[in-house]
mmCIF file of C-alpha atoms in Angstrom:
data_model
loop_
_atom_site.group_PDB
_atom_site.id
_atom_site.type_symbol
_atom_site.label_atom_id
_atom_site.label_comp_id
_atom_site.label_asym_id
_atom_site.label_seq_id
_atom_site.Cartn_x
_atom_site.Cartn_y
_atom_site.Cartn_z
ATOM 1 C CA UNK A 605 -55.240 23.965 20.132
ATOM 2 C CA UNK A 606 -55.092 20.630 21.941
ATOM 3 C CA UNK A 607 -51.503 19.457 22.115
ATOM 4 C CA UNK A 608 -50.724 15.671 21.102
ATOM 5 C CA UNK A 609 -48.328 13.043 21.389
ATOM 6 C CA UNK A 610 -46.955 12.070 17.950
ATOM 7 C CA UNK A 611 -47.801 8.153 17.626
ATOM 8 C CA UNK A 612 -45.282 5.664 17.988
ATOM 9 C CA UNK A 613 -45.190 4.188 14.185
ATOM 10 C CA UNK A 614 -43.779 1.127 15.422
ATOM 11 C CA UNK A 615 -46.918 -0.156 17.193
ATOM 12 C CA UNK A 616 -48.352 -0.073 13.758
ATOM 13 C CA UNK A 617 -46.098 -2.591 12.351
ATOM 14 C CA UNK A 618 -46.464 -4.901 15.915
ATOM 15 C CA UNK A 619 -43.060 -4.282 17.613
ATOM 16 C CA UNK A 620 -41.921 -1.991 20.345
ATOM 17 C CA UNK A 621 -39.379 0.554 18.990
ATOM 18 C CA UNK A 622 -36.048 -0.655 21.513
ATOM 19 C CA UNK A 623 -34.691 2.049 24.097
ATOM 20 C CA UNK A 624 -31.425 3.181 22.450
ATOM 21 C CA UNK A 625 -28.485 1.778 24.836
ATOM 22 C CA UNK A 626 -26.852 5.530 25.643
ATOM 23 C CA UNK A 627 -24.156 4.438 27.377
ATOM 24 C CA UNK A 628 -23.480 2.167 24.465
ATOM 25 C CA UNK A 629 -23.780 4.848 21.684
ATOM 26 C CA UNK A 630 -21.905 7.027 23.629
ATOM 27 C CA UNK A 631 -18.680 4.516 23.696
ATOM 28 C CA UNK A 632 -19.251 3.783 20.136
ATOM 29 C CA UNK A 633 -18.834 7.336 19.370
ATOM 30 C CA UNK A 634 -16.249 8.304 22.063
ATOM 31 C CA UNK A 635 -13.845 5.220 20.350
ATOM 32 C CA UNK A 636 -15.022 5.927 16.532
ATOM 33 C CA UNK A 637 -13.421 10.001 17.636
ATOM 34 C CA UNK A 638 -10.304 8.739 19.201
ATOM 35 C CA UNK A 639 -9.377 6.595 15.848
ATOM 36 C CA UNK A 640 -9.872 9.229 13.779
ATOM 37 C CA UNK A 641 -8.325 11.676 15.530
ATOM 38 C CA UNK A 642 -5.178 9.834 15.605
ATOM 39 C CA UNK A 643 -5.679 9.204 11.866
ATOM 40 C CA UNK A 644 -5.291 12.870 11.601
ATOM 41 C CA UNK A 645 -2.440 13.229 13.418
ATOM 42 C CA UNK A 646 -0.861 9.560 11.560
ATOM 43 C CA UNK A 647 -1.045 11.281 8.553
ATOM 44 C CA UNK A 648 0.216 14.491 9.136
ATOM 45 C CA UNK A 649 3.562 12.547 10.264
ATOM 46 C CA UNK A 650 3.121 10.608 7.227
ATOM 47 C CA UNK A 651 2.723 13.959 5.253
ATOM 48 C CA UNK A 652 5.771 15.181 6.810
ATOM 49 C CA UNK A 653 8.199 12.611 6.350
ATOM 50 C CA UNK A 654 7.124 11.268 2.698
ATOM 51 C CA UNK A 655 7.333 15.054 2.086
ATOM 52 C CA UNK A 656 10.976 15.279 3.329
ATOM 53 C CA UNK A 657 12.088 11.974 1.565
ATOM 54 C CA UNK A 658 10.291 13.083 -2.010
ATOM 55 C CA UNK A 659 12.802 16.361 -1.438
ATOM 56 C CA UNK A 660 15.622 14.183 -1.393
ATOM 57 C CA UNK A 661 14.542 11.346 -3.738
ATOM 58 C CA UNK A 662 13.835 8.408 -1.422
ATOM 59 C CA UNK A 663 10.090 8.008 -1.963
ATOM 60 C CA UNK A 664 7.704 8.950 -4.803
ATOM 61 C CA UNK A 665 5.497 12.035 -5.238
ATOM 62 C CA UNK A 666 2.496 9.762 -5.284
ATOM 63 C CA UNK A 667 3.398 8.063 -1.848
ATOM 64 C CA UNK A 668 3.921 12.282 -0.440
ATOM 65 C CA UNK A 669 0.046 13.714 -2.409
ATOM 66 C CA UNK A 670 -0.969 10.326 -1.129
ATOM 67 C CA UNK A 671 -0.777 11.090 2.746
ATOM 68 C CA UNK A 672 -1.267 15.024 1.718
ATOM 69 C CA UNK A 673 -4.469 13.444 0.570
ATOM 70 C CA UNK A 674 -5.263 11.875 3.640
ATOM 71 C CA UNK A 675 -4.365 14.487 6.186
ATOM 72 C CA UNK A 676 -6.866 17.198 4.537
ATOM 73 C CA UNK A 677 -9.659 14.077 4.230
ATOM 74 C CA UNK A 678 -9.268 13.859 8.548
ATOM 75 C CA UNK A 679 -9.130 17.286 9.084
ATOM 76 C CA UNK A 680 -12.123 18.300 7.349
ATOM 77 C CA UNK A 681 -14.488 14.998 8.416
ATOM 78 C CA UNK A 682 -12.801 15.727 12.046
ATOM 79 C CA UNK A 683 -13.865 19.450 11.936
ATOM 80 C CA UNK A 684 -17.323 18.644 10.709
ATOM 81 C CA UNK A 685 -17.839 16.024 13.489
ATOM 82 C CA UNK A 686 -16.106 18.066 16.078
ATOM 83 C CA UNK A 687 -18.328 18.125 19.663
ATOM 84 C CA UNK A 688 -15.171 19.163 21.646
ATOM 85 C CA UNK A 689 -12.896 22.003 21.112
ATOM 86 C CA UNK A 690 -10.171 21.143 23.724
ATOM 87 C CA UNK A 691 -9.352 18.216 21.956
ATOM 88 C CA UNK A 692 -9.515 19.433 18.416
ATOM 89 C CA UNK A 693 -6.786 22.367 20.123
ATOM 90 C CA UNK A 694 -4.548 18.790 21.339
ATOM 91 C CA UNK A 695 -5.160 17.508 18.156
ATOM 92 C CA UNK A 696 -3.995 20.371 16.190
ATOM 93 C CA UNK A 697 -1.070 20.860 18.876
ATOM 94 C CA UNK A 698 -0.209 17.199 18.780
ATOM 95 C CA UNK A 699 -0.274 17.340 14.383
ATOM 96 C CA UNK A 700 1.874 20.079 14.310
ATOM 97 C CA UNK A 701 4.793 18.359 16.336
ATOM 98 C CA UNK A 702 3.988 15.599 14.170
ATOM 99 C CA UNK A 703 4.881 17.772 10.750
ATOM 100 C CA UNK A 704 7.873 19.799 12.320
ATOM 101 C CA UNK A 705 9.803 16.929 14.061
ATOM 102 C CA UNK A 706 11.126 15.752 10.703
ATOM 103 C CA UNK A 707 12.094 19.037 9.568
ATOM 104 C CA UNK A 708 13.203 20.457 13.272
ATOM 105 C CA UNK A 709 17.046 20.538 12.071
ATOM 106 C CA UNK A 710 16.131 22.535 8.925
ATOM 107 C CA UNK A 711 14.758 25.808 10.819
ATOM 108 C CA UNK A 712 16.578 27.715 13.420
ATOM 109 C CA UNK A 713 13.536 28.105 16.869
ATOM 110 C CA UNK A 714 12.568 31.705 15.685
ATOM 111 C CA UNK A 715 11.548 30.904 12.347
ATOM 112 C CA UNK A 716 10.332 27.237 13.703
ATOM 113 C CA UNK A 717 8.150 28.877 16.245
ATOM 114 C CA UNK A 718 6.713 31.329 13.756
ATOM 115 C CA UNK A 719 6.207 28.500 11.402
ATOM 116 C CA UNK A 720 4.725 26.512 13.898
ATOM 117 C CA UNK A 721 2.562 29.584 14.673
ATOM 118 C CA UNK A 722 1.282 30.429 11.480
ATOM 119 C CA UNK A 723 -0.040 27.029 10.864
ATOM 120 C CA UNK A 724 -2.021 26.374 14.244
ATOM 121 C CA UNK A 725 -3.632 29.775 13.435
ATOM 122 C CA UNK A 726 -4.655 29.165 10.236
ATOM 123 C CA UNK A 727 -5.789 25.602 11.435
ATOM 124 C CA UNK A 728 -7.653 27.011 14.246
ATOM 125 C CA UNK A 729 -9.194 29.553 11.831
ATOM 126 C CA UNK A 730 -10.750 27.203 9.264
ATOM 127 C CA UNK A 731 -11.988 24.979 12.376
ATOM 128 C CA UNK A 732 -13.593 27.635 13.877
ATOM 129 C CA UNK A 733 -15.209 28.910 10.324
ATOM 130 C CA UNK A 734 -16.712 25.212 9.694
ATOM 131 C CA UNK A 735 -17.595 24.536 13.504
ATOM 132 C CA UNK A 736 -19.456 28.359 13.263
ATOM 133 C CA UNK A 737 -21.279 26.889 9.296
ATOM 134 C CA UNK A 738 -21.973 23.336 11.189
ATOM 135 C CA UNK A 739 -23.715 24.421 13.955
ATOM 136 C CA UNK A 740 -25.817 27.157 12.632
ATOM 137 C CA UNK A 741 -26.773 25.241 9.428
ATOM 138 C CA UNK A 742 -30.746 23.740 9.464
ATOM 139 C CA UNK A 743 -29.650 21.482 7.184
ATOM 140 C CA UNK A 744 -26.188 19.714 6.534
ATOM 141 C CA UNK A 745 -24.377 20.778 3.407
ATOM 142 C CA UNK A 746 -21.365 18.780 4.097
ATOM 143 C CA UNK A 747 -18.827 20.363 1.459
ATOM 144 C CA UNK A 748 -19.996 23.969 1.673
ATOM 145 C CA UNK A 749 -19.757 24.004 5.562
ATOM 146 C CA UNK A 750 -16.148 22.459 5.374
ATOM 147 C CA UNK A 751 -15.038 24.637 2.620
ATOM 148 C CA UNK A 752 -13.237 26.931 5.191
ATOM 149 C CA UNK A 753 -11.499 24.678 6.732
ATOM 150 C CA UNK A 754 -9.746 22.967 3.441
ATOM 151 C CA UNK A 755 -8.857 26.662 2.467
ATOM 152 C CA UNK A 756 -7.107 27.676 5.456
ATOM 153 C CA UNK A 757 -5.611 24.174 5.765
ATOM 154 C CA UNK A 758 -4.566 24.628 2.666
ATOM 155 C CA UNK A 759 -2.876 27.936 3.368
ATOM 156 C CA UNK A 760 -1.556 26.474 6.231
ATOM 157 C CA UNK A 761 0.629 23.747 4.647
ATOM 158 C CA UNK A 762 1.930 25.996 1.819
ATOM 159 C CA UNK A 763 3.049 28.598 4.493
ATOM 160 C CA UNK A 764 5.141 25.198 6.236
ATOM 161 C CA UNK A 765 6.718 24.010 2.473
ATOM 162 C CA UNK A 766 7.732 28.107 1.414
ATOM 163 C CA UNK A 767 9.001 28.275 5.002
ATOM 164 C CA UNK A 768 11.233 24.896 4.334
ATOM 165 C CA UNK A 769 11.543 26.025 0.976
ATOM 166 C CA UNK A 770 13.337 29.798 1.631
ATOM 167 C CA UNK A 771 15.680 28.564 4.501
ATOM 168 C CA UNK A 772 17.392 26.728 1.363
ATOM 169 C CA UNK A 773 18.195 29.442 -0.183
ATOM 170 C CA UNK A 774 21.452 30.021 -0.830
ATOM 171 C CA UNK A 775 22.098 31.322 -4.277
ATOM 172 C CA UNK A 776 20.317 31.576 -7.609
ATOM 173 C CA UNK A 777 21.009 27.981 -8.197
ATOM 174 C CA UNK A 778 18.184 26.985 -5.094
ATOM 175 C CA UNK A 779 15.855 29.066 -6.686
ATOM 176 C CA UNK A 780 15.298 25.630 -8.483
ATOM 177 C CA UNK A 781 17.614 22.588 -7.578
ATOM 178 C CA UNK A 782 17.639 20.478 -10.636
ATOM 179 C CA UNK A 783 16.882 16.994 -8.534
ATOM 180 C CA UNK A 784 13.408 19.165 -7.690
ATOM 181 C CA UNK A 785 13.014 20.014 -11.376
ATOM 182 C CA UNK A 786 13.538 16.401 -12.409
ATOM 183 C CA UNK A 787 11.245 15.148 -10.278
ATOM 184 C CA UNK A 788 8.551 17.374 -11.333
ATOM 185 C CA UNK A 789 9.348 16.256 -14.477
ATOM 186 C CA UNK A 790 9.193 13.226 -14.032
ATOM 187 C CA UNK A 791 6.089 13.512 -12.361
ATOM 188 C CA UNK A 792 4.577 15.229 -15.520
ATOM 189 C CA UNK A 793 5.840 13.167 -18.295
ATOM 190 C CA UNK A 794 3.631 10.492 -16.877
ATOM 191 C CA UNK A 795 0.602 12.930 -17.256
ATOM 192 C CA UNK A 796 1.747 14.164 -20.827
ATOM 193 C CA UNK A 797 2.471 10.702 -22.156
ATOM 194 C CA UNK A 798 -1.428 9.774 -21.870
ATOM 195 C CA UNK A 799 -2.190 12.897 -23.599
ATOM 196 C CA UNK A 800 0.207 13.416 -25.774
ATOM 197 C CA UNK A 801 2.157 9.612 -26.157
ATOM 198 C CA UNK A 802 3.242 10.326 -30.238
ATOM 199 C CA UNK A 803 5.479 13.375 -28.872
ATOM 200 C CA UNK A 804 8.884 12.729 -27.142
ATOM 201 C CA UNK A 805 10.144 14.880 -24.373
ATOM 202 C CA UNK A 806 12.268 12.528 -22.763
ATOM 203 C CA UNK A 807 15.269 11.927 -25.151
ATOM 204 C CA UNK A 808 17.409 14.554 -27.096
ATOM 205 C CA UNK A 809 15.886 18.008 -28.527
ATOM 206 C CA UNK A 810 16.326 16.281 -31.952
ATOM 207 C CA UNK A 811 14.128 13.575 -30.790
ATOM 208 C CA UNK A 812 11.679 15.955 -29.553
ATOM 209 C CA UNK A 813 11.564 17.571 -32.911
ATOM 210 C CA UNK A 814 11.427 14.589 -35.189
ATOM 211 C CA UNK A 815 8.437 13.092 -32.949
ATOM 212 C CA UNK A 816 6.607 16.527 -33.437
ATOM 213 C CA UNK A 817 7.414 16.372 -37.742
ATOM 214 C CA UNK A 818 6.017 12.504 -37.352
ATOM 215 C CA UNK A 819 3.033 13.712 -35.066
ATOM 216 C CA UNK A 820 2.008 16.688 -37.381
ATOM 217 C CA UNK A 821 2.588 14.373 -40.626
ATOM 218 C CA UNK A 822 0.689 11.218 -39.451
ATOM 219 C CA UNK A 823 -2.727 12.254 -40.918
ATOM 220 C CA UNK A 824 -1.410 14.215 -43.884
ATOM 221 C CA UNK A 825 -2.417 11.784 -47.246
ATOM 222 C CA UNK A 826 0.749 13.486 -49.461
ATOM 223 C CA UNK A 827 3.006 12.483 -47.272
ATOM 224 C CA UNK A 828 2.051 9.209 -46.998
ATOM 225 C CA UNK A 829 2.281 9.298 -51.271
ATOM 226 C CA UNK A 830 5.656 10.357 -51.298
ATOM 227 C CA UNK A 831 8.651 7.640 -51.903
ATOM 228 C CA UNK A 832 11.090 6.906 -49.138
ATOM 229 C CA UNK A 833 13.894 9.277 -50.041
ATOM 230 C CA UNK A 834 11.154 12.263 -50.611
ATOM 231 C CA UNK A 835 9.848 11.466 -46.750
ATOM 232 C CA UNK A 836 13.227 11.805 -44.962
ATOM 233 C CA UNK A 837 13.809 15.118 -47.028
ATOM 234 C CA UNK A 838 10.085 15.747 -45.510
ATOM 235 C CA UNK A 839 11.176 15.013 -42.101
ATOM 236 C CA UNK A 840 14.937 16.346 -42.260
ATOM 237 C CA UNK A 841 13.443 19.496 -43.226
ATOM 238 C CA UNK A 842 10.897 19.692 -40.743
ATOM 239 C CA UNK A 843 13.265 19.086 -37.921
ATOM 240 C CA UNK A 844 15.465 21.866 -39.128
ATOM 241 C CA UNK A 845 12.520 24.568 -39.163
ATOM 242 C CA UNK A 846 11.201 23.057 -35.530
ATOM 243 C CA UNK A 847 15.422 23.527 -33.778
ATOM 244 C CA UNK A 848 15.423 26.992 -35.788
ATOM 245 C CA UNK A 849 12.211 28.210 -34.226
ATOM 246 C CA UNK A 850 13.836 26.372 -30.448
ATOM 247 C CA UNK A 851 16.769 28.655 -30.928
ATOM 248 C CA UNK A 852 14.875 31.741 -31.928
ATOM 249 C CA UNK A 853 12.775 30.568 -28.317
ATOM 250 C CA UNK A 854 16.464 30.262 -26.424
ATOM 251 C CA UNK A 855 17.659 33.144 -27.878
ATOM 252 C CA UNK A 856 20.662 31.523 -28.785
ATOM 253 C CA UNK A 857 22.722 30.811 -31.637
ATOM 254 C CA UNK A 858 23.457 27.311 -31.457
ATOM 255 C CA UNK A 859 22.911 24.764 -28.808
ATOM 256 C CA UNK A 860 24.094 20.969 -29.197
ATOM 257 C CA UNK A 861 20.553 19.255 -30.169
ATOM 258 C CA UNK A 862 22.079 15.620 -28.757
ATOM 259 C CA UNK A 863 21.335 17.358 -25.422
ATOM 260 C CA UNK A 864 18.291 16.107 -23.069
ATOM 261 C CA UNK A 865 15.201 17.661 -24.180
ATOM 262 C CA UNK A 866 14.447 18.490 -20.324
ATOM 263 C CA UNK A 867 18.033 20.055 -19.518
ATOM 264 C CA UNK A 868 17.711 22.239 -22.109
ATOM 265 C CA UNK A 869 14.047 23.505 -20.384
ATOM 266 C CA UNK A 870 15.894 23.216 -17.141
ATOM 267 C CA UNK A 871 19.022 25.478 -18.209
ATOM 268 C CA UNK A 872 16.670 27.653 -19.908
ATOM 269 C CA UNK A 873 13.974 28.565 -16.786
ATOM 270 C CA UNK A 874 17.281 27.954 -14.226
ATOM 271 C CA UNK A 875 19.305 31.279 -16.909
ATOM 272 C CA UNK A 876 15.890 33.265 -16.601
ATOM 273 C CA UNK A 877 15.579 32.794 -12.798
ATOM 274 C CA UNK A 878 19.579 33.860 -12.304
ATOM 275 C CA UNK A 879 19.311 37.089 -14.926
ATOM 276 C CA UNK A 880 16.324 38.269 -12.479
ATOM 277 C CA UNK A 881 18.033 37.731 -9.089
ATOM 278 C CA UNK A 882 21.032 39.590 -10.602
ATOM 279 C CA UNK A 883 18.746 42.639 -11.856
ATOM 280 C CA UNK A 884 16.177 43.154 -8.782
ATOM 281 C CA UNK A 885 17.692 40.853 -6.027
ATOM 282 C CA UNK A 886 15.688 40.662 -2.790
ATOM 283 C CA UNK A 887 12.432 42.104 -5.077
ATOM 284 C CA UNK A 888 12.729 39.257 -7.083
ATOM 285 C CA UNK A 889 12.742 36.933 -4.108
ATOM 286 C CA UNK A 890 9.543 38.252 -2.803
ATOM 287 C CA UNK A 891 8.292 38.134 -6.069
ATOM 288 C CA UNK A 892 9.313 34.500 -6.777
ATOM 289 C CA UNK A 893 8.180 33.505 -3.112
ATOM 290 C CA UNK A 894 4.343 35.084 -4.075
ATOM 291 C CA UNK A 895 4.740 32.979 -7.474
ATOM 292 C CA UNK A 896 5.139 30.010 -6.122
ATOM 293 C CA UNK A 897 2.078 30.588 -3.275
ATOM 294 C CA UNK A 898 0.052 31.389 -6.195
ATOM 295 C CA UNK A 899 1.381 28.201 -7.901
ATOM 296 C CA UNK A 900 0.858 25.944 -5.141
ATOM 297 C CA UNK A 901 -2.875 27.397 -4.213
ATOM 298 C CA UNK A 902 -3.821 27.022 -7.763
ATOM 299 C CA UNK A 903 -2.358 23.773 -7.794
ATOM 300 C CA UNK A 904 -4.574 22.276 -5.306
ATOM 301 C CA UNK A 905 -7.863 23.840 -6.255
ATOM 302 C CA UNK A 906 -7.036 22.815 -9.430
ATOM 303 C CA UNK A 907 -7.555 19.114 -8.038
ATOM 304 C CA UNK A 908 -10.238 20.151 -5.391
ATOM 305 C CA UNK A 909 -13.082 18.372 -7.566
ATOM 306 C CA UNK A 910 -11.242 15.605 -7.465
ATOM 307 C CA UNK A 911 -10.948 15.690 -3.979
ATOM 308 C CA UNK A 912 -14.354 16.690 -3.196
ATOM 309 C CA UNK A 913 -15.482 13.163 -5.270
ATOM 310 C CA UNK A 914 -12.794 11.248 -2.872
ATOM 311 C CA UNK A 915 -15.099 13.073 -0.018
ATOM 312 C CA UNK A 916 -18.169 12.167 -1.073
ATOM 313 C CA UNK A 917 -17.352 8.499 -1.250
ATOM 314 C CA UNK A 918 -16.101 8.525 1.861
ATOM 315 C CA UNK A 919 -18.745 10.368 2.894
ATOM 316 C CA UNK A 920 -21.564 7.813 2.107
ATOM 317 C CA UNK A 921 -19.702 4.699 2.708
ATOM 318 C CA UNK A 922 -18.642 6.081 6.584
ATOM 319 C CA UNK A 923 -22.985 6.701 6.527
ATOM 320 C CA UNK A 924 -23.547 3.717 4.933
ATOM 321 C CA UNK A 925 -20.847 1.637 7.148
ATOM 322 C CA UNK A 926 -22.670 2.840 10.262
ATOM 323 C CA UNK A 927 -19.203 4.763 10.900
ATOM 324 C CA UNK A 928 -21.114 8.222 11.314
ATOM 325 C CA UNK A 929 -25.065 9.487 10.928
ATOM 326 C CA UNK A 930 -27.070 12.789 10.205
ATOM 327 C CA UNK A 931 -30.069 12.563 12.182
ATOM 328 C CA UNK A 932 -32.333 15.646 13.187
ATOM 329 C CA UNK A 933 -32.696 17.456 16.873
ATOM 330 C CA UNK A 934 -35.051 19.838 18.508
ATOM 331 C CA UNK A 935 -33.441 23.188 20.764
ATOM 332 C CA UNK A 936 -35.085 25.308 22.860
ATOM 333 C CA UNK A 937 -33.415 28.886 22.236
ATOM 334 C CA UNK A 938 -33.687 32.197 24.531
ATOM 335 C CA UNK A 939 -34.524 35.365 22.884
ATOM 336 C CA UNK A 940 -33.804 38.672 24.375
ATOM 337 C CA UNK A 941 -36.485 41.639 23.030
ATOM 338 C CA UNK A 942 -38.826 43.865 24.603
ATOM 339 C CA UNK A 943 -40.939 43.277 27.467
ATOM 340 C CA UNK A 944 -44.614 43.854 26.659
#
């Protein structure tokens, strides 16, 4: 079969299709890596120290997920894009001083080093996964080729915040430090208010129970019937059955229902945590340890889908902005089989 030329379409619309400027496109591209590499690395600092300061109640959790956010965005649009592996290696390097020079004076060097360790393997190991799904891919699939690389990552940082979180160990009582507990809390309530706004959980256990009476009463017609005197009996005696079913939950006897709603939960989890280390000791802090990996994975593929739509904005406005480009290539391959 005769071999031809494919035409050159833009003769048919009467203009010469420009030589692409290499040397150009190659300094576009060589700048466009540099600044996001050291985006990467930016945010892993800014990962690191917003991390530290959330620990000890100088910054908020949002301003910490915020560059947590970031850092996993870099990594996986930098290991998609990545034509190099000696400088994805000094990138990782260089991100991984960036994370541990905040919390160098936590760790003593053995545990630092293996820390250290840990997380440039499992960095190196997602890389390698996406790199090896990237290049042998006909077609790009942008969030199934990366997926390896957000799950190691992913690994990765929880292994650095159990690490930071075990050297504090020092009794039952650091199991859960109540300024980490309020915090969460704190972080929550703002989630639970939009969902549940009618129900209190940030004054007294009484006001926690007379908001649920209100919140289970507001649709019921009788109630609404009743004179004023018959309602508080209504709601007197509903807050009485609701603090007699929270005892039966404490197993106590009495507790002082003026107390914060959220101590109580606190004292409650904090009691349960210290009659466990007492019973099974260094079991128990294995256990708790694997609990709280479990937690923290769970946690963030909980809110993958939310990343992946953060992703695929980004994803079409860096395409759209000229930023990056998915074109198509030819490649001769060898093949080794039997002569004939």
């Amino acid at each position: 079969m005769e071999n031809r030329t494919p035409p050159n379409l833009s003769y048919k619309y009467g203009f010469e299709a420009p030589e692409p400027n290499k040397l150009k496109l190659f300094l576009f591209s060589f700048y466009k890596a540099i600044i996001f590499d050291a985006l990467e690395i930016l945010s892993a600092i800014g990962f690191s120290y917003f991390g530290l300061n959330y620990l000890n109640n100088k910054n908020s959790l949002w301003l910490f997920l915020l560059f947590l956010v970031l850092f996993l965005i870099f990594i996986i649009f930098n290991s998609a894009l990545n034509n190099s592996w000696k400088k994805r290696i000094i990138v990782i390097f260089l991100e991984t001083i960036g994370i541990f020079y905040f919390i160098f004076n936590f760790f003593v060097l053995k545990v630092l080093l293996i820390l250290g360790l840990v997380f440039v393997i499992f960095r190196l190991w997602g890389e390698i996964q996406t790199n090896f799904e990237m290049q042998n891919s006909i077609e790009i699939k942008f969030f199934r080729s990366t997926k390896p690389v957000f799950s190691k990552s992913v690994n990765a940082i929880i292994f650095i915040l159990i690490g930071f979180y075990i050297v504090n160990i020092s009794g039952p009582e650091s199991f859960l430090p109540y300024n980490v507990f309020d915090n969460f809390w704190k972080s929550i309530v703002i989630i639970y208010n939009k969902i549940y706004p009618d129900i209190n959980i940030n004054g007294s256990i009484n006001d926690f129970s007379k908001s649920l009476v209100f919140y289970k009463l507001k649709n019921n017609s009788n109630f609404k019937n009743l004179f004023l005197d018959e309602r508080e009996k209504v709601i007197q005696d509903g807050v009485f059955e609701i603090n007699k079913q929270i005892l039966k939950f404490l197993d106590k006897e009495t507790i002082d229902f003026n107390q914060e709603f959220k101590k109580t939960i606190y004292e409650f989890i904090f009691n349960g945590i210290n009659n466990y280390y007492n019973k099974f000791g260094i079991y128990f802090v294995v256990l708790w340890i694997l609990i709280i990996f479990l937690v923290l994975k769970s946690t963030f593929f909980v809110f993958k889908p939310i990343l992946n739509i953060i992703l695929f904005i980004v994803f079409h406005s860096l395409i759209a902005l000229n930023v990056i480009r998915i074109y198509g290539e030819t490649r001769t391959k060898e093949v080794l089989n039997f002569s004939e």
